Amino acid sequence: MTAVGTEQEYAEPYLRGVLATAGLDVEYTRGEANTLYYNRDGREVGVLDFVGGYGSTLLGHSHPELIEYARELLAGQTPIHAQFSRHPYANRVAAQLNRILRRDLDSDENYYAIFANSGAEAIEAGMKHAELERFSRIAGLRAEIEASVAMARAAVEGGRARAEDIDALVAAVNEHNQALFDSTPLFLTPVGSFHGKLAGSVQLTYNPIYRTVFSALAAQARFVPINEPGALDEIVAAERRDLHDLEIADDQVRVVSRPFPVFCALVLEPILGEGGIHEVPVAFAKDVNRVAADLGIPVVIDEIQAGMGRTGAFLSSSHLGLRGDYYAMAKSLGGGIAKAAVLLVRESRYQRDFEMMHSSTFAKDSFSCLIAEKVLTMLEANDGEVYRTAARRGAELLNALRALQAEYPTVIAQVRGRGLMVGLEFANQAESPSQVLRELDGGGFFGYYVSGFLLREYDIRTFPTSSAVYTLRFEPSVHLDTSEIDRLITALREVCREIRDAGGTRLAAIA
Ligand code: F0G
């Protein structure tokens, strides 16, 4: 037996190898605002971070106010885990969120909060809550159908109505309906969605590499293209299923159809993040609200990445006039130091039994709630200064990237986004005259090689969106300043030159 040493990689060893291939396997030892530090030859090197903890550090790494507060909480022996007791701090977070939603949605409806530890978990709480709603609807339909079937049978037996063979008719209706009652529900979500990678949430994540192996584990989604008018209605029509019921007309028992609630919920990110930073068109947002109202299903808005102020407003959905019945939040809610997540459910749809059915040991703990409360206070301070800063800094970043696109129109296909959630898409290199670029394309890791180059040569950290590897994502904190934007543009200009004029050789050359 060999001794266990740390030179052997035990923690996801394959991933470490993949990162090494693109030169991304760096160990960061300190973080502050937009900078992450690592040690190179005994010297601390600062790396400008545009990944921002996958969008969880809107307030920057190690925000001093949050660090100080966390220190106080820990030094004061605040009990972090006191499950099944009063949690006034969780209530304060929910109350703050209600104040913000009332203002931003111009509504006076309450939203109740279910806490979680990660984005995927908040989404799955939403999936379960929507299924509980659907279950109650089905129970109601079932009871109504049972009553009318019993009435039809009694009418036939009492000679008040006619049916060829009432026993056979009732058996056929029951068999037809039972098959629908036993069927798994469907969710609707856009093509390109990312809602998490747990057994349930991964079914709503578009990328087949993440999803298909696990599709037998839970309810499925139908993926709707966001730029094809009418597509949502077509998918809904194609999936329509009807229950059978019995009715008496002109003393004759006959079978009638009643729509079955096939769908559980319509779940969407206002800006598809991991799918390539695509904002949902306003026309699609309108369709979402209309179709969900027609079907009687909740709209679940995933604000996990785009929300909490990143786009210049607390809710990224507010730019689209999109209204949610549920909202999922995580990432920046924890200020970059806590794992805070929450699902909000509109009072009129809220199923109070859900509280007895759903829980997590770590969710709603005092530490993450208190940090989230502090984060919300910081976001709302000075009449929303953070939101205005995100909008202003984001616009500056977007304009700088657009100017670079104008310099290299054949290399940069598109620059898009809102606030501090920006994507830069490179032109596809599958047909490039350069063999190196064609090979980078074929490997499926194009953006990762660009990221590796930016890290090695310019001490800049960015990643592609992993389901759209030609798109680099930029999600810095509100501390982003003009000199940092200049640094990024200088580095990206070199990438563009390399691609256009030098066949990408330096992108592929790992030190
Ligand atoms: N929803 C959205 C919109 C997300 O971007 C993510 C994660 C999740 C849900 C899941 O949250 O990781 O806390 O369970 N997005 C990462 C990304 C992984 O690449 O942007 P989680």
XYZ file of C-alpha atoms and ligand atoms in Angstrom:
532
model
C 0.000 0.000 0.000
C 1.323 3.440 -0.858
C 1.064 6.396 1.486
C -1.530 9.042 0.694
C 0.196 12.233 -0.337
C -1.069 15.499 -1.787
C 0.993 15.156 -4.952
C -1.709 12.768 -6.202
C -4.864 14.624 -7.373
C -7.947 13.224 -5.629
C -10.385 16.097 -6.087
C -11.875 15.789 -9.571
C -8.533 14.784 -11.065
C -9.720 14.752 -14.676
C -10.881 18.373 -14.550
C -7.481 19.447 -13.264
C -5.951 17.904 -16.382
C -8.389 19.720 -18.666
C -7.596 23.051 -17.005
C -3.890 22.360 -17.368
C -4.301 21.803 -21.125
C -5.477 25.386 -21.544
C -3.048 26.722 -18.923
C -5.817 27.558 -16.464
C -4.822 25.394 -13.464
C -3.665 28.215 -11.225
C -4.145 28.269 -7.447
C -5.451 31.623 -6.280
C -4.454 32.485 -2.758
C -6.031 35.893 -2.151
C -8.810 37.999 -3.609
C -9.648 41.669 -3.330
C -12.212 43.653 -5.371
C -11.537 42.680 -9.025
C -8.167 41.074 -8.393
C -7.236 37.496 -7.602
C -3.650 36.758 -6.608
C -1.426 33.736 -7.105
C 2.215 33.061 -6.408
C 4.649 32.794 -9.295
C 8.294 32.137 -8.448
C 7.805 33.407 -4.903
C 6.135 36.611 -6.045
C 2.444 37.507 -5.739
C 0.875 38.168 -9.132
C -2.418 40.063 -9.425
C -4.918 38.773 -11.970
C -7.769 40.973 -13.180
C -10.865 38.848 -12.629
C -13.743 39.075 -15.111
C -15.208 35.711 -14.093
C -16.328 37.118 -10.763
C -17.094 33.773 -9.146
C -19.393 32.900 -12.090
C -21.300 36.051 -11.315
C -21.376 35.721 -7.531
C -19.062 38.612 -6.641
C -20.924 41.694 -7.851
C -19.584 43.456 -4.762
C -16.050 42.201 -5.413
C -13.840 39.684 -3.651
C -13.398 40.137 0.113
C -15.508 43.273 0.438
C -14.116 44.887 3.631
C -17.551 45.662 5.105
C -18.697 42.077 4.608
C -15.452 40.647 5.960
C -15.714 42.830 9.044
C -19.335 41.811 9.590
C -18.540 38.110 9.110
C -15.700 38.448 11.618
C -18.059 40.028 14.161
C -20.630 37.275 13.666
C -18.097 34.505 14.154
C -16.362 36.202 17.089
C -19.765 36.760 18.723
C -20.473 33.014 18.579
C -23.620 33.589 16.562
C -25.233 30.140 16.411
C -25.080 29.269 12.733
C -27.132 26.104 12.866
C -30.227 26.319 15.047
C -32.755 24.478 12.888
C -36.424 24.415 13.827
C -36.321 27.581 15.903
C -37.234 31.186 15.143
C -35.206 32.702 12.315
C -35.859 36.462 12.438
C -32.809 37.071 10.201
C -34.390 34.929 7.448
C -37.569 36.915 7.865
C -35.648 40.188 7.505
C -34.076 38.987 4.245
C -37.525 38.029 2.935
C -39.013 41.351 4.095
C -36.242 43.312 2.333
C -36.830 41.312 -0.850
C -40.559 42.019 -0.590
C -39.906 45.750 -0.260
C -37.694 45.646 -3.370
C -40.178 43.568 -5.391
C -43.106 45.808 -4.443
C -41.171 48.827 -5.638
C -39.777 47.268 -8.825
C -42.967 45.436 -9.822
C -45.244 48.249 -8.676
C -47.401 45.661 -6.930
C -48.553 45.073 -3.390
C -48.576 41.289 -3.471
C -46.552 39.351 -0.921
C -43.921 36.807 -1.862
C -43.056 34.074 0.631
C -39.520 32.784 0.903
C -38.081 29.267 0.860
C -34.329 29.267 1.548
C -31.664 27.134 -0.135
C -27.876 26.763 -0.375
C -27.237 27.041 -4.105
C -28.845 28.176 -7.304
C -29.784 24.700 -8.465
C -31.402 24.028 -5.121
C -33.550 27.173 -5.303
C -34.637 26.139 -8.820
C -35.502 22.652 -7.612
C -37.537 24.080 -4.728
C -39.406 25.986 -7.447
C -39.879 22.840 -9.550
C -41.273 20.991 -6.551
C -43.532 23.845 -5.513
C -44.912 24.097 -9.067
C -45.564 20.360 -9.059
C -47.392 20.696 -5.749
C -49.604 23.334 -7.388
C -50.204 21.014 -10.355
C -50.907 18.095 -8.032
C -53.621 20.125 -6.264
C -55.168 21.109 -9.605
C -55.186 17.493 -10.723
C -56.742 16.394 -7.428
C -59.522 18.946 -8.011
C -60.088 17.783 -11.593
C -60.091 14.180 -10.469
C -62.738 14.827 -7.829
C -64.917 16.723 -10.325
C -64.652 13.944 -12.904
C -65.371 11.257 -10.318
C -68.489 13.172 -9.269
C -69.811 13.621 -12.814
C -69.063 9.994 -13.702
C -70.968 8.856 -10.595
C -73.828 11.166 -11.569
C -73.940 9.775 -15.111
C -73.961 6.220 -13.810
C -76.770 7.011 -11.325
C -78.770 8.690 -14.090
C -78.432 5.635 -16.325
C -79.265 3.239 -13.488
C -82.257 5.403 -12.537
C -83.493 5.424 -16.129
C -83.037 9.199 -16.519
C -80.317 8.903 -19.143
C -79.155 6.443 -21.766
C -75.747 4.878 -22.458
C -74.888 1.852 -24.576
C -72.811 0.195 -21.851
C -72.214 2.452 -18.878
C -69.748 0.055 -17.189
C -67.577 -0.109 -20.304
C -67.796 3.656 -20.762
C -66.744 4.376 -17.176
C -63.889 1.851 -17.413
C -62.611 3.462 -20.631
C -62.775 6.957 -19.133
C -60.930 5.805 -16.006
C -58.251 4.023 -17.975
C -57.671 6.987 -20.265
C -57.458 9.395 -17.346
C -55.261 7.173 -15.192
C -52.590 7.129 -17.914
C -52.493 10.935 -17.796
C -52.504 11.044 -13.983
C -49.503 8.690 -14.017
C -47.556 10.684 -16.635
C -44.619 12.892 -15.632
C -45.125 16.623 -16.100
C -43.260 18.884 -18.488
C -41.494 22.200 -17.946
C -41.103 24.926 -20.547
C -37.797 26.777 -20.787
C -35.792 28.512 -23.532
C -33.273 26.827 -25.804
C -29.874 27.642 -24.265
C -31.124 27.708 -20.663
C -28.957 26.927 -17.677
C -30.729 26.330 -14.378
C -28.315 24.036 -12.552
C -26.884 20.547 -12.595
C -28.717 18.614 -9.886
C -30.956 15.706 -10.875
C -34.024 17.922 -11.337
C -32.562 21.259 -12.413
C -30.292 19.640 -15.014
C -33.440 18.628 -16.918
C -34.030 22.363 -17.497
C -30.429 22.913 -18.621
C -30.269 22.845 -22.397
C -26.729 21.573 -23.057
C -27.188 17.878 -23.940
C -23.715 17.036 -22.576
C -24.927 17.929 -19.089
C -28.476 16.646 -19.446
C -29.135 13.614 -21.630
C -27.399 10.921 -19.570
C -29.622 11.910 -16.643
C -32.899 12.407 -18.473
C -34.479 9.290 -16.947
C -34.062 10.731 -13.450
C -36.752 13.400 -13.440
C -39.455 15.375 -15.244
C -38.443 16.683 -18.654
C -38.437 20.071 -20.316
C -39.485 21.289 -23.712
C -36.958 23.853 -24.937
C -38.369 26.881 -26.709
C -36.358 29.023 -29.160
C -36.509 32.638 -27.985
C -36.290 34.227 -31.430
C -39.031 32.362 -33.262
C -42.412 34.027 -32.839
C -45.134 31.469 -32.292
C -42.746 28.683 -31.232
C -43.974 28.684 -27.640
C -47.622 28.355 -28.717
C -46.716 25.565 -31.137
C -44.910 23.527 -28.499
C -47.755 23.978 -26.047
C -50.291 22.899 -28.698
C -48.217 19.847 -29.632
C -48.106 18.660 -26.013
C -51.795 19.215 -25.274
C -53.482 16.230 -23.645
C -57.126 15.929 -22.617
C -58.811 14.122 -19.771
C -62.136 12.446 -20.473
C -65.274 13.261 -18.517
C -68.918 12.219 -18.812
C -71.756 14.610 -19.455
C -75.489 14.160 -20.011
C -77.000 15.982 -22.975
C -80.498 15.220 -24.335
C -80.727 12.284 -21.908
C -77.692 10.730 -23.545
C -74.392 10.132 -21.700
C -71.445 11.290 -23.768
C -67.707 11.681 -23.375
C -66.296 15.209 -23.281
C -62.682 16.424 -23.096
C -61.106 18.619 -20.478
C -57.561 19.969 -20.782
C -55.053 18.112 -18.600
C -52.347 20.192 -16.847
C -49.386 18.743 -18.755
C -47.063 21.590 -17.812
C -45.722 22.393 -14.401
C -44.075 25.767 -14.939
C -42.351 28.055 -17.398
C -38.811 28.654 -16.159
C -36.457 31.233 -17.652
C -33.393 33.407 -17.203
C -34.039 36.992 -18.393
C -30.511 36.889 -19.804
C -29.399 33.396 -20.794
C -26.049 33.358 -19.019
C -24.160 30.124 -19.359
C -25.820 29.672 -22.778
C -23.909 32.666 -24.182
C -25.254 35.944 -22.671
C -28.402 36.385 -24.746
C -31.079 38.692 -23.412
C -34.573 37.324 -23.947
C -36.458 39.509 -26.477
C -39.337 41.575 -25.068
C -41.747 39.814 -27.479
C -40.748 36.446 -25.985
C -41.203 37.802 -22.453
C -44.751 38.887 -23.406
C -45.478 35.419 -24.824
C -44.193 33.860 -21.606
C -46.597 35.848 -19.449
C -49.538 35.263 -21.813
C -48.992 31.505 -22.291
C -48.385 30.881 -18.591
C -51.603 32.744 -17.736
C -53.518 30.700 -20.344
C -52.151 27.439 -18.984
C -52.539 28.543 -15.371
C -48.908 27.681 -14.618
C -46.357 29.772 -12.718
C -43.617 31.785 -14.427
C -40.392 31.010 -12.570
C -37.791 33.694 -13.157
C -34.223 32.600 -12.600
C -32.441 35.728 -11.366
C -29.580 33.664 -9.971
C -26.922 35.115 -12.262
C -28.403 38.284 -13.761
C -30.250 39.493 -10.651
C -29.244 41.354 -7.490
C -28.305 44.485 -9.415
C -25.860 43.160 -11.994
C -27.808 44.576 -14.938
C -28.441 47.971 -13.349
C -31.690 46.992 -11.636
C -32.263 44.560 -8.790
C -34.332 42.277 -11.058
C -32.914 41.768 -14.542
C -36.447 40.772 -15.586
C -37.679 44.296 -14.877
C -35.978 45.549 -18.086
C -38.255 43.222 -20.052
C -41.547 43.909 -18.307
C -41.491 40.233 -17.346
C -43.511 39.252 -14.273
C -42.703 36.231 -12.175
C -44.845 34.098 -9.923
C -41.663 32.679 -8.464
C -38.164 34.214 -8.348
C -34.963 32.226 -7.723
C -31.903 34.059 -6.392
C -28.431 32.948 -5.309
C -24.835 33.857 -6.354
C -24.307 37.556 -5.463
C -26.970 37.357 -2.739
C -24.230 35.815 -0.581
C -21.857 38.750 -1.170
C -19.145 36.407 -2.417
C -18.638 34.922 1.052
C -21.823 32.980 1.888
C -23.809 30.315 0.084
C -27.172 32.015 0.193
C -30.082 31.159 -2.071
C -33.797 31.752 -1.938
C -36.999 30.996 -3.807
C -39.785 33.573 -3.600
C -43.362 32.506 -4.305
C -46.260 34.883 -4.926
C -48.807 34.686 -2.097
C -51.747 33.815 -4.359
C -49.978 30.647 -5.517
C -48.202 29.766 -2.299
C -48.774 26.231 -1.006
C -48.231 26.346 2.717
C -47.954 22.542 2.922
C -44.718 22.911 1.006
C -43.014 24.065 4.222
C -43.735 20.653 5.761
C -42.458 18.799 2.716
C -39.250 20.610 1.870
C -36.151 21.440 3.928
C -32.384 21.366 4.012
C -30.042 21.106 6.996
C -27.955 24.082 5.924
C -30.582 26.329 4.326
C -31.812 29.413 6.249
C -28.765 29.296 8.546
C -28.034 32.500 10.403
C -24.666 33.204 8.795
C -25.847 33.177 5.180
C -29.077 35.016 6.048
C -27.261 37.732 7.981
C -24.747 38.168 5.168
C -27.580 38.275 2.606
C -29.366 40.888 4.714
C -26.215 42.984 4.792
C -25.734 42.539 1.022
C -29.278 43.739 0.340
C -28.696 46.785 2.556
C -25.491 47.548 0.657
C -27.229 47.156 -2.713
C -30.055 49.465 -1.700
C -27.854 52.093 -0.019
C -27.793 55.667 -1.352
C -30.920 55.167 -3.345
C -29.486 52.245 -5.326
C -26.028 53.602 -6.076
C -24.735 50.067 -6.760
C -27.353 49.579 -9.492
C -26.437 52.872 -11.123
C -22.747 51.999 -10.942
C -23.358 48.574 -12.509
C -25.266 50.233 -15.365
C -22.612 52.921 -15.904
C -19.587 50.623 -15.672
C -21.343 48.019 -17.791
C -22.092 50.567 -20.514
C -18.457 51.664 -20.505
C -17.293 48.060 -20.835
C -19.830 47.302 -23.567
C -18.852 50.423 -25.544
C -15.149 49.633 -25.267
C -15.757 46.067 -26.524
C -17.947 47.388 -29.362
C -15.183 49.782 -30.406
C -12.805 46.823 -30.520
C -15.333 44.909 -32.608
C -15.343 47.826 -35.063
C -11.547 47.480 -35.292
C -11.756 43.705 -35.871
C -15.110 43.045 -37.522
C -13.981 39.748 -39.031
C -12.719 38.403 -35.698
C -15.464 39.522 -33.301
C -18.922 38.402 -34.369
C -20.959 40.095 -31.655
C -20.771 41.981 -28.386
C -23.896 41.850 -26.235
C -25.236 42.035 -22.711
C -26.524 44.441 -20.149
C -24.818 46.075 -17.201
C -22.020 43.932 -15.802
C -23.090 40.832 -17.706
C -21.400 41.084 -21.061
C -20.501 38.549 -23.743
C -18.058 38.820 -26.631
C -18.535 36.249 -29.362
C -15.675 35.418 -31.694
C -16.340 34.505 -35.301
C -16.386 30.750 -35.802
C -13.041 29.337 -36.903
C -14.224 26.017 -38.355
C -13.389 27.246 -41.880
C -10.289 29.230 -40.935
C -7.317 29.029 -43.319
C -5.172 28.455 -40.218
C -4.863 24.815 -39.223
C -4.175 25.810 -35.612
C -7.458 27.722 -35.395
C -9.370 24.919 -37.081
C -7.937 22.490 -34.540
C -8.853 24.762 -31.623
C -12.367 24.886 -33.042
C -12.576 21.124 -33.464
C -11.449 20.475 -29.876
C -14.514 22.341 -28.600
C -12.462 24.436 -26.208
C -11.863 27.555 -28.329
C -12.732 30.117 -25.657
C -10.756 28.228 -23.026
C -7.588 28.613 -25.091
C -8.258 32.332 -25.501
C -8.774 32.472 -21.716
C -5.513 30.616 -21.127
C -3.669 33.078 -23.380
C -5.190 36.087 -21.583
C -4.161 34.616 -18.241
C -0.601 33.698 -19.258
C 0.212 36.805 -21.213
C -1.909 39.512 -19.596
C -2.865 38.299 -16.114
C -6.527 38.558 -17.033
C -9.075 35.970 -16.001
C -12.135 35.329 -18.130
C -13.921 32.197 -19.352
C -16.179 31.312 -22.187
C -19.780 30.525 -21.364
C -19.424 26.758 -21.244
C -22.355 25.928 -23.522
C -21.226 28.498 -26.105
C -17.442 28.325 -26.164
C -16.956 31.103 -28.730
C -18.398 33.617 -26.285
C -16.203 35.089 -23.576
C -18.127 36.285 -20.538
C -17.304 39.384 -18.531
C -18.923 39.646 -15.117
C -16.699 41.896 -13.043
C -17.709 43.617 -9.831
C -18.983 47.174 -9.496
C -15.410 48.195 -8.624
C -14.474 47.912 -12.298
C -12.659 51.070 -13.352
C -11.548 52.612 -16.629
C -7.950 51.464 -16.311
C -9.120 47.861 -15.863
C -11.304 48.151 -18.959
C -8.295 49.545 -20.864
C -6.183 46.602 -19.675
C -8.787 44.176 -20.981
C -9.089 45.926 -24.343
C -5.300 45.979 -24.827
C -5.175 42.244 -24.170
C -8.164 41.420 -26.367
C -6.717 43.532 -29.185
C -3.701 41.240 -29.091
C -6.011 38.194 -29.235
C -7.774 39.671 -32.272
C -4.485 40.414 -33.999
C -3.267 36.929 -33.224
C -6.401 35.384 -34.737
C -6.556 37.650 -37.791
C -2.879 37.995 -38.647
C -0.947 35.153 -37.020
C -3.157 32.077 -37.352
C -3.639 31.740 -33.591
C -0.303 30.025 -32.922
C 0.283 31.780 -29.605
C -3.224 30.908 -28.399
C -2.436 27.218 -28.639
C 1.099 27.432 -27.231
C 0.826 26.370 -23.606
C 3.940 27.267 -21.658
N -29.307 29.441 -12.680
C -28.451 30.207 -13.380
C -28.985 31.298 -14.248
C -27.073 29.965 -13.304
O -26.235 30.718 -14.001
C -26.610 28.927 -12.471
C -25.188 28.599 -12.423
C -27.546 28.181 -11.747
C -28.888 28.463 -11.881
C -27.119 27.098 -10.828
O -26.576 27.658 -9.696
O -24.327 26.578 -9.565
O -25.372 27.657 -7.549
O -26.268 25.528 -8.446
N -24.365 29.006 -13.255
C -22.932 28.778 -13.379
C -22.445 29.420 -14.653
C -22.471 27.438 -13.151
O -21.603 28.872 -15.373
O -22.872 30.515 -14.907
P -25.577 26.797 -8.763
